[in-house]
Tab-separated table of C-alpha atoms in Angstrom:
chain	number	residue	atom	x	y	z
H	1	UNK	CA	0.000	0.000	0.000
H	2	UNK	CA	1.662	3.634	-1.446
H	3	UNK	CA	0.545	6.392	0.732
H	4	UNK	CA	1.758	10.086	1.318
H	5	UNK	CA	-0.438	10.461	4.494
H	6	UNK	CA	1.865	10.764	7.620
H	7	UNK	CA	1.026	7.218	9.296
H	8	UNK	CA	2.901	4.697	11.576
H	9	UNK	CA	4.295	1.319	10.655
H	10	UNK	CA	2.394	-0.867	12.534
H	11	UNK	CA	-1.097	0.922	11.413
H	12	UNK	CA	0.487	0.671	7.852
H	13	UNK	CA	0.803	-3.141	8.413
H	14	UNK	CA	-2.380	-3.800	9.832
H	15	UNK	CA	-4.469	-1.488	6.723
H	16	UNK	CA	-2.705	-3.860	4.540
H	17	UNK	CA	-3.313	-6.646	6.261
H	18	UNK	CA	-7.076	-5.888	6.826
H	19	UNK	CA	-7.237	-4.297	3.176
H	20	UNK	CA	-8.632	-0.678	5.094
H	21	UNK	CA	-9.115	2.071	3.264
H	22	UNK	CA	-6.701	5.240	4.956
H	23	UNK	CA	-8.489	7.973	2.533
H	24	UNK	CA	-10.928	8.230	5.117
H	25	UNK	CA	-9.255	7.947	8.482
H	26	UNK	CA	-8.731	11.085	10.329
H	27	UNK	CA	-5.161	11.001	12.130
H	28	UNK	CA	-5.385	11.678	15.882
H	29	UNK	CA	-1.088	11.390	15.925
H	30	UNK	CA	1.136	14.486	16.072
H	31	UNK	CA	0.596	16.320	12.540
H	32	UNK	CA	-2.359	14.108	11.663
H	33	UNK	CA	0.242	11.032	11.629
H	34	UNK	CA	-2.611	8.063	11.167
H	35	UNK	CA	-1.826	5.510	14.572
H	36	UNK	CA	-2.624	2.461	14.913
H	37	UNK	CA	-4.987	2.679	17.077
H	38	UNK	CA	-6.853	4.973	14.373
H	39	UNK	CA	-6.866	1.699	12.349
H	40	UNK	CA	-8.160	-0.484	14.841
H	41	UNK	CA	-11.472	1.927	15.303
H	42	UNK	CA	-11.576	2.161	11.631
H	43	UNK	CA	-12.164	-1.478	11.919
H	44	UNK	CA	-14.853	-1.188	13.828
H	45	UNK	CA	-16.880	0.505	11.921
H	46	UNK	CA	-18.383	3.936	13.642
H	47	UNK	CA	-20.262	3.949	17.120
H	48	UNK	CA	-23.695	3.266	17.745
H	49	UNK	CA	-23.824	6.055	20.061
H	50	UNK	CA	-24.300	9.560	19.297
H	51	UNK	CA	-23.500	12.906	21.798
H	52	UNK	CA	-27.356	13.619	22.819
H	53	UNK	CA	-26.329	16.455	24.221
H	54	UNK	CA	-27.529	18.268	27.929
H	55	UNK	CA	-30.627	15.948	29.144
H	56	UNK	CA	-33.878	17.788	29.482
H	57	UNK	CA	-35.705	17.716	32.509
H	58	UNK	CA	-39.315	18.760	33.295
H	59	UNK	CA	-39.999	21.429	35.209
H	60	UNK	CA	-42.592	20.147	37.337
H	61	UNK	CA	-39.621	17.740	38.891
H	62	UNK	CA	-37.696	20.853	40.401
H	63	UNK	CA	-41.049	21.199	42.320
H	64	UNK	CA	-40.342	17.667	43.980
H	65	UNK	CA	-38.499	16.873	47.208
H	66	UNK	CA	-35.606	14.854	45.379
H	67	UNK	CA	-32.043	14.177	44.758
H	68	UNK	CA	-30.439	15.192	41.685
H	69	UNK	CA	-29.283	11.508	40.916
H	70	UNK	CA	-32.717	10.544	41.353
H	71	UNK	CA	-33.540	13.544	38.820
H	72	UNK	CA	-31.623	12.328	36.010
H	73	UNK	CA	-32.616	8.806	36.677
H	74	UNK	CA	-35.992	9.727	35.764
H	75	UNK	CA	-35.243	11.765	33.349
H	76	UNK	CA	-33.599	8.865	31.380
H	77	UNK	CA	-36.338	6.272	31.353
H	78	UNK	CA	-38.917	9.354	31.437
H	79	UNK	CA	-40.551	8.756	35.012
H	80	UNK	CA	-42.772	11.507	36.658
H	81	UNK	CA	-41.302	12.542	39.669
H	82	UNK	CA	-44.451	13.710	40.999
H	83	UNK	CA	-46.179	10.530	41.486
H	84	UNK	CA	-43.257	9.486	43.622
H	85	UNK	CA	-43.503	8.739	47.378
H	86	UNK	CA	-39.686	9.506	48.512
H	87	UNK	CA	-38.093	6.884	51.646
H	88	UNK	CA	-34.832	9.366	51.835
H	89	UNK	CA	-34.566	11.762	54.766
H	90	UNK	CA	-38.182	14.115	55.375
H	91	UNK	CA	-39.659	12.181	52.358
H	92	UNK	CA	-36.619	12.829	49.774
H	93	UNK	CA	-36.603	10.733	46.720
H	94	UNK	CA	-33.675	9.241	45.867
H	95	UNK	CA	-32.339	6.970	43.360
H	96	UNK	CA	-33.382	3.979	44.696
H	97	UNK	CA	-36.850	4.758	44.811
H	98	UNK	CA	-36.806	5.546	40.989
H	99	UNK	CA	-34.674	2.264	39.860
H	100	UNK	CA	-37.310	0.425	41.783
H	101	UNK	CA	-39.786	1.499	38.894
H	102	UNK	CA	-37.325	1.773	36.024
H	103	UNK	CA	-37.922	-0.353	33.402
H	104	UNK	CA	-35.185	-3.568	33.930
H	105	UNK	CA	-32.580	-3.593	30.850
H	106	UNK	CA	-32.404	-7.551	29.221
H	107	UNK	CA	-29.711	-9.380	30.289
H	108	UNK	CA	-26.993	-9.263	28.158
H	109	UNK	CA	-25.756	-13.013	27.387
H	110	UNK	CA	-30.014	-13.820	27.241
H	111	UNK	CA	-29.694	-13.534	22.944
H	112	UNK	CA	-26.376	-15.880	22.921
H	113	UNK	CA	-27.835	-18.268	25.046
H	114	UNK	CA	-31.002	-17.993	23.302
H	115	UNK	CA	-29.529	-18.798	19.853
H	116	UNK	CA	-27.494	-21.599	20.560
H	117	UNK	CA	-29.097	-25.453	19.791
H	118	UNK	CA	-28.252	-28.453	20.925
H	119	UNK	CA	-27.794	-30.935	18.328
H	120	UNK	CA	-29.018	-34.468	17.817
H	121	UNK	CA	-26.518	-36.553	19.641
H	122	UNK	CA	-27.994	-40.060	19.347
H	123	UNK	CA	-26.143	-43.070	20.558
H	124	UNK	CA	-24.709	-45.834	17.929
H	125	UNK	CA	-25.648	-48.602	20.052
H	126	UNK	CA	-23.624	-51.425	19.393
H	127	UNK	CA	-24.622	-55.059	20.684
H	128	UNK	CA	-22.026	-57.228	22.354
H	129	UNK	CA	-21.270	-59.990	19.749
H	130	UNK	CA	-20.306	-63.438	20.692
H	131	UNK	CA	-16.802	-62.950	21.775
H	132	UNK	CA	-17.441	-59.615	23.666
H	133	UNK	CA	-19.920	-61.509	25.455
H	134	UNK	CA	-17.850	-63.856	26.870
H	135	UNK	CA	-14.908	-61.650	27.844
H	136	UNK	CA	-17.264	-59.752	29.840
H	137	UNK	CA	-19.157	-62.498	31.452
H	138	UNK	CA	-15.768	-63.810	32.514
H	139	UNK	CA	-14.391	-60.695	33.639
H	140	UNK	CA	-17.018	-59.244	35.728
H	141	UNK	CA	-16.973	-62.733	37.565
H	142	UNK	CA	-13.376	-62.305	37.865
H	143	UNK	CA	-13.702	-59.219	39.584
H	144	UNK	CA	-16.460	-60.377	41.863
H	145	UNK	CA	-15.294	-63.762	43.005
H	146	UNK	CA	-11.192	-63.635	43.057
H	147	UNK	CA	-9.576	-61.625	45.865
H	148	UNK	CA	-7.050	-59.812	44.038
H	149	UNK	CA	-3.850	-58.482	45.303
H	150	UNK	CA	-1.543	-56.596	43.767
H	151	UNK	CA	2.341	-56.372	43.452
H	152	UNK	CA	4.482	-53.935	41.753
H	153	UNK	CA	8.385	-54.038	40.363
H	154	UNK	CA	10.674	-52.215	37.852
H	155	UNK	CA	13.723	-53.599	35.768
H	156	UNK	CA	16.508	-52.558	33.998
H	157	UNK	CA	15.515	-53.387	30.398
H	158	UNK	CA	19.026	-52.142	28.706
H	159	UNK	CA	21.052	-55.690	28.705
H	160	UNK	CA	17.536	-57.261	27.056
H	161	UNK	CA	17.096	-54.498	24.652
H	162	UNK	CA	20.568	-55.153	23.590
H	163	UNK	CA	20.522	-59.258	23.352
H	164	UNK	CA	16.944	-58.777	21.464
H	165	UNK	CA	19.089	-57.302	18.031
H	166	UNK	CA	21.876	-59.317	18.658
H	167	UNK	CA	19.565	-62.647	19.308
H	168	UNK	CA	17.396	-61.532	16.251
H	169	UNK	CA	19.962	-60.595	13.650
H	170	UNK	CA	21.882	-64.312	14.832
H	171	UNK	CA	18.363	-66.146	14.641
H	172	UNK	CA	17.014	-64.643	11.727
H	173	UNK	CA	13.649	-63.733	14.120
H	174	UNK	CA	11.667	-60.551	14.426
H	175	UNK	CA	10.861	-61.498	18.151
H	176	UNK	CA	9.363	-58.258	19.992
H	177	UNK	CA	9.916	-57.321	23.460
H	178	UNK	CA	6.565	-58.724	24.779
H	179	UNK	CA	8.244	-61.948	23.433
H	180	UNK	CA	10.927	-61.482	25.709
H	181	UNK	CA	9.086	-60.211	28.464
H	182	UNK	CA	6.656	-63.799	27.990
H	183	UNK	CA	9.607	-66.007	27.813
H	184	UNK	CA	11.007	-65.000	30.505
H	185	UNK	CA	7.714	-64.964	32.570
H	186	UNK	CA	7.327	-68.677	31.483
H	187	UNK	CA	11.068	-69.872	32.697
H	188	UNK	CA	9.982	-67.966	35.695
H	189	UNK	CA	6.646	-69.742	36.071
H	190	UNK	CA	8.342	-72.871	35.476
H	191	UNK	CA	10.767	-72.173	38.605
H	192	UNK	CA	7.683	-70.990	40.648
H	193	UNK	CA	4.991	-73.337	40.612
H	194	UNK	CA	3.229	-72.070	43.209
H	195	UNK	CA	2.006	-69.149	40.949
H	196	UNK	CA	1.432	-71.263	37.417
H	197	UNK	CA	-1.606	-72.611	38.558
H	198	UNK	CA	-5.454	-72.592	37.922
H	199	UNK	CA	-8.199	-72.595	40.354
H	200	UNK	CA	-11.195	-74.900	40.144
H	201	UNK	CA	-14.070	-74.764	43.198
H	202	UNK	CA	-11.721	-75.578	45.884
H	203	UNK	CA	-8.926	-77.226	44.261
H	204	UNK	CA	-5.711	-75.802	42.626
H	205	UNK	CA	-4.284	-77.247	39.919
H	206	UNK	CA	-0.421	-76.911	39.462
H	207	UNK	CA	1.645	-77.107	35.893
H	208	UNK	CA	5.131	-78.072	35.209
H	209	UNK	CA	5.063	-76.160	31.959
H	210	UNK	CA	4.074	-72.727	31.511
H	211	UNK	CA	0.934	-72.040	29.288
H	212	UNK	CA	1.085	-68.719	28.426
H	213	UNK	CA	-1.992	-66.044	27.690
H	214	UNK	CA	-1.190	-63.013	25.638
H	215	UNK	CA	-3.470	-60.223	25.162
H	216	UNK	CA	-4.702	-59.220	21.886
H	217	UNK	CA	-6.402	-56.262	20.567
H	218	UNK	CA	-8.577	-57.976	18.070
H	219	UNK	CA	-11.467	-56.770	15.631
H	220	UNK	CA	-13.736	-58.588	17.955
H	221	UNK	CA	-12.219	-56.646	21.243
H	222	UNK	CA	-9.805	-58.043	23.496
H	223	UNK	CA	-8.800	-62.591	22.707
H	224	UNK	CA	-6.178	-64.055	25.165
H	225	UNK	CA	-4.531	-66.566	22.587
H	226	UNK	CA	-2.066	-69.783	24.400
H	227	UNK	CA	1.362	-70.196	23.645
H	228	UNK	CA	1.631	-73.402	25.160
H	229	UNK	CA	5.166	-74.723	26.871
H	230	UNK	CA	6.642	-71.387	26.514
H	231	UNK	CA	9.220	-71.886	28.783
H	232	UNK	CA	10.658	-74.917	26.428
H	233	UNK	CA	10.756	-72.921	23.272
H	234	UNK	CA	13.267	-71.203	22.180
H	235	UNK	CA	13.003	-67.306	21.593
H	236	UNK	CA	12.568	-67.253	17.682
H	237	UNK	CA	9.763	-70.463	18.113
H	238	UNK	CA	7.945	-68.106	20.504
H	239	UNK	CA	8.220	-65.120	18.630
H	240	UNK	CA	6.698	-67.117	15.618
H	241	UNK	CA	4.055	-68.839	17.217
H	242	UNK	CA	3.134	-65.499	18.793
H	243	UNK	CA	2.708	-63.892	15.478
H	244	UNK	CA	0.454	-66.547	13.963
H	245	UNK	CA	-1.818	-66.424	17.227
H	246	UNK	CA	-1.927	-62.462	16.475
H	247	UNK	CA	-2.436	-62.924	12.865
H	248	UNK	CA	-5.460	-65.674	13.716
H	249	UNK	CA	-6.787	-62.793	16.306
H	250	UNK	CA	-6.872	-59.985	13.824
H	251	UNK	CA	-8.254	-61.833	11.154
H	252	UNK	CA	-10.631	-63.303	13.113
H	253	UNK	CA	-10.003	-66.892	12.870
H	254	UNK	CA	-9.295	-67.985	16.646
H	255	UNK	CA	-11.142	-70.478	18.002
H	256	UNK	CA	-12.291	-71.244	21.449
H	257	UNK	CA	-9.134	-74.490	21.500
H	258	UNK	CA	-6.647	-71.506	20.904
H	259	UNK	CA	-7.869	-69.327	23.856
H	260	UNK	CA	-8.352	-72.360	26.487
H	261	UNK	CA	-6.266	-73.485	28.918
H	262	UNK	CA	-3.909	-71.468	29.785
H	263	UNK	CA	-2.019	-71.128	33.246
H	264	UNK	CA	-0.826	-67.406	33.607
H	265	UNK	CA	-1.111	-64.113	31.698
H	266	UNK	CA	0.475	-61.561	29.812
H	267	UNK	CA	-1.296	-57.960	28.970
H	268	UNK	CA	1.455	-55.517	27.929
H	269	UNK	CA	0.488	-51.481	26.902
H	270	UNK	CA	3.563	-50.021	27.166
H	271	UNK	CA	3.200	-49.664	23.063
H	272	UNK	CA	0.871	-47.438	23.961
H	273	UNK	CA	2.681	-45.368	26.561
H	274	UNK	CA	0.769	-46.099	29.603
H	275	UNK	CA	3.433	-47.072	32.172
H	276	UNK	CA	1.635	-49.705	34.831
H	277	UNK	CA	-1.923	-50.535	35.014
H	278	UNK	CA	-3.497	-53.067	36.902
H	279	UNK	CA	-4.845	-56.241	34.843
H	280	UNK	CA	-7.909	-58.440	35.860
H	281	UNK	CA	-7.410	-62.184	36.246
H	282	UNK	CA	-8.682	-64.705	33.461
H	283	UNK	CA	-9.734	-67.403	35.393
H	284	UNK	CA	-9.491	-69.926	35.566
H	285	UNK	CA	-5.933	-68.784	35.914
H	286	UNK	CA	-4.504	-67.596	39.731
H	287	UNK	CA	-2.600	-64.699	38.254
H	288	UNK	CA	-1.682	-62.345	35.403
H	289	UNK	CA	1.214	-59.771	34.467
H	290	UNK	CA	0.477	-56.017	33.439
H	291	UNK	CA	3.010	-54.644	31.756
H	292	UNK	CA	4.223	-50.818	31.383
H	293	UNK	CA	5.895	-48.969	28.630
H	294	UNK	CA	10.148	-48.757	28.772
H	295	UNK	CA	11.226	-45.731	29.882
H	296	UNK	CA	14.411	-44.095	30.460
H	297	UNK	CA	14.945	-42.860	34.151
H	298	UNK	CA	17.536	-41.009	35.871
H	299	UNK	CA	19.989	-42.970	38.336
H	300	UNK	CA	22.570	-42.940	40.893
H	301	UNK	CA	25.682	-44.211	39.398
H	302	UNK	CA	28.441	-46.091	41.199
H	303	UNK	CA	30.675	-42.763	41.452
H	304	UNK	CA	27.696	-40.640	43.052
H	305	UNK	CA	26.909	-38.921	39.454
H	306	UNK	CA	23.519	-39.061	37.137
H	307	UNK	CA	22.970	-41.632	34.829
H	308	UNK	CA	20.076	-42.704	32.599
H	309	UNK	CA	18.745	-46.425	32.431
H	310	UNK	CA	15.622	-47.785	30.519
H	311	UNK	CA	13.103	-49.428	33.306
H	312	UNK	CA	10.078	-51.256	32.312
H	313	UNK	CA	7.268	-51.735	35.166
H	314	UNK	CA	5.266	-54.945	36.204
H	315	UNK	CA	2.592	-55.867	38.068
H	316	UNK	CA	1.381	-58.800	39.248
H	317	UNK	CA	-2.329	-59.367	39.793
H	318	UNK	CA	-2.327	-63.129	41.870
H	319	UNK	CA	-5.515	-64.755	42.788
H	320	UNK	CA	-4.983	-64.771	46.987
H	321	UNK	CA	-7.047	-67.548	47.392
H	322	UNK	CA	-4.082	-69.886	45.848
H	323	UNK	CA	-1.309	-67.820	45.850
H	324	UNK	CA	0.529	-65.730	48.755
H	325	UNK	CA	2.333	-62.722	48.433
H	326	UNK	CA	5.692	-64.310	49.054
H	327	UNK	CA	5.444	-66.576	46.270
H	328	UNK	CA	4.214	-63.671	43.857
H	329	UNK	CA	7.038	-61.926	45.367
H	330	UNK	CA	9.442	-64.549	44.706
H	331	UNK	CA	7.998	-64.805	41.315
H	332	UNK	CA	8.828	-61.522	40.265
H	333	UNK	CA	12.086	-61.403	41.744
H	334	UNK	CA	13.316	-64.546	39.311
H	335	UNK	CA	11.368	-62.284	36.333
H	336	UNK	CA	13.471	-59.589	37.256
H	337	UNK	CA	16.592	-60.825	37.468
H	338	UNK	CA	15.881	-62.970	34.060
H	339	UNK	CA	15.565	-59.118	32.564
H	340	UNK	CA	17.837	-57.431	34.202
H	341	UNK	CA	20.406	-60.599	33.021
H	342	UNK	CA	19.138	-61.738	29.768
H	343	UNK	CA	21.416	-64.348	29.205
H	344	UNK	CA	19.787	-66.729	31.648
H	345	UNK	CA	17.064	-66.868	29.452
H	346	UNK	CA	19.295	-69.028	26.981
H	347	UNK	CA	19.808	-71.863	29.570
C-alpha cells in the first residue's frame, strides 16, 4: 500500500493486512500522523452512540423533594417525579426509589444463550457380539469372586534391549519385546509353581510347563490366545508362534481351543505409553502380568553422578485364594533378574 499520508508502521501493516481504506481515516497522531490505534477503530466501523447532548428535565420535577441523581434517573427512562412517594430523609426521593420502577434492561448473554441449539446426539448402540460376550461375562466374575492383590516391580531393560538385536539378527527372528518379556515370565513360572496354577471350586491345579496367555487387541475386542510350553521354546519359536496367534486374532479366525487353557497371563500397553496398570485375572488362571511402557529414568551411578537407564514396570495381579504374596514376590524377583540378566534366558 503507497501512501503520502503521515502514518505509523504498525497501522500501515495492519491497513494492509485488513485491506482498510486510509483515505478516510482522520489522524489523531502528532501532525495528523494516522496511529494504529486509528486503524483499529476504523475497523470497527463507527459507534452506535451519538453525543445527545444536555438531558432535558421537566420542570414540574424541580417542584419535587428529590435528589439530583434521582432527577436524572428519571429523566432517562422518562418517570414523573411527581407521582413518587420519597423513603430518603423528610420524604426525599432518591435513586433507589426511581430504579425500583425503572424499566429492567435484558440481560446481556439472554440472545447468545437464546440462539445456541443443541444438536441431535444419538447413541450408535452397538450389541455385544459373541466374543465380547464372553470376555465380559468372565471378567465381571473375575472381579467379583477372586480376591485380588496386587504387586508392583521395575527392571533394567538395557542388557535385554541389547541381546533382542543381537539374538534376532543371529536367529534370523523378528521377536518383539513382549516376546521377551513372555519367555522370561514362562522360565519364571516354570521355577515358581506355586504361581502357574489354575483354580477350580476348591482345588488348585499346578503345571510343570508354563501355558502362556497373551493379550490381543482384536477386531472382535480383546482374545487371550495360548502359547503353550513357553518356557521350552526357544526365543525365535515363541516369537513365531506369537505372530500366527496375532495374525489368527486380527483376522478373526481364533477359536475357542486356541484361547483355552492357559495357566498365567500376559497384557502388555507399554506400546501405547501407559506405564503400569493393573490387569484383571482370566480365570481360571490364579494370576496375570500387566506390563508398562520402557522408559528411560535417571539414576545414581556407582561414582555418586547421574545416569540414565531404561526401566520397564510390572505388576502382578495373583488370585490370593491360591497364591501368597511371598510366592508372587518370589515370582517376580526370578522375572526380574531374568531381565535385568538376559542371558539366563538361553539356559
Amino acid at each position: 500500500m503507497e501512501t503520502n499520508r503521515p502514518i505509523s508502521p504498525e497501522a500501515l501493516r495492519l491497513a494492509e493486512e485488513e485491506g482498510v481504506d486510509i483515505a478516510d481515516i482522520e489522524g489523531s497522531g502528532r501532525q495528523g500522523r494516522i496511529t494504529h490505534q486509528d486503524v483499529v477503530k476504523a475497523l470497527r466501523g463507527p459507534s452506535g452512540s451519538a453525543p445527545r447532548g444536555a438531558l432535558t428535565l421537566d420542570a414540574e420535577d424541580f417542584k419535587v423533594f428529590a435528589s439530583p441523581l434521582a432527577r436524572r434517573l428519571a429523566a432517562i427512562h422518562g418517570i414523573a417525579l411527581a407521582g413518587l412517594t420519597g423513603t430518603g430523609p423528610r420524604g426525599r426521593i432518591s435513586k433507589a426509589d426511581v430504579l425500583a420502577i425503572a424499566p429492567q434492561p435484558a440481560s446481556a448473554t439472554a440472545p447468545a444463550m437464546a440462539a445456541f441449539v443443541a444438536g441431535d446426539n444419538r447413541p450408535d448402540i452397538v450389541p455385544f457380539d459373541r466374543v465380547r460376550k464372553v470376555v465380559a461375562q468372565r471378567l465381571t466374575q473375575a472381579k467379583q469372586d477372586i480376591p485380588h492383590f496386587y504387586l508392583r516391580t521395575s527392571a533394567r531393560a538395557d542388557a535385554l534391549l541389547e541381546m533382542r538385536k543381537t539374538a534376532n539378527l543371529v536367529l534370523g527372528s523378528k521377536a518383539s519385546v513382549n516376546d521377551w518379556i513372555v519367555k522370561a515370565s514362562a522360565m519364571a513360572l516354570a521355577r515358581h509353581p506355586d504361581v502357574n496354577v489354575q483354580v477350580h471350586g476348591q482345588e488348585i491345579h499346578r503345571f510343570p510347563h508354563a501355558d502362556v496367555s497373551i493379550a490381543v487387541a482384536s477386531p472382535k475386542g480383546l482374545v487371550t490366545p495360548v502359547v503353550r510350553q513357553a518356557n521350552l521354546m526357544r526365543i525365535d519359536q515363541l516369537a513365531a508362534e506369537t505372530r500366527r496367534l496375532i495374525d489368527k486374532a486380527q483376522g478373526k479366525g481364533l477359536s475357542m481351543t486356541d484361547m483355552e487353557g492357559g495357566t498365567f497371563s500376559v497384557s502388555n500397553l507399554g506400546m501405547f505409553g501407559i506405564e503400569n496398570f493393573d490387569a484383571i485375572i482370566n480365570p481360571p488362571q490364579g494370576a496375570i502380568l500387566a506390563v508398562g511402557a520402557a522408559l528411560r529414568q535417571p539414576v545414581e551411578t556407582a561414582g555418586g553422578g547421574i545416569g540414565f537407564e531404561t526401566r520397564i514396570s510390572f505388576t502382578l495381579s495373583a488370585d490370593h485364594r491360591a497364591i501368597d504374596g511371598a510366592a508372587g514376590a518370589q515370582f517376580l524377583q526370578t522375572l526380574k533378574s531374568l531381565i535385568e540378566e538376559p542371558a539366563g534366558l538361553f539356559a
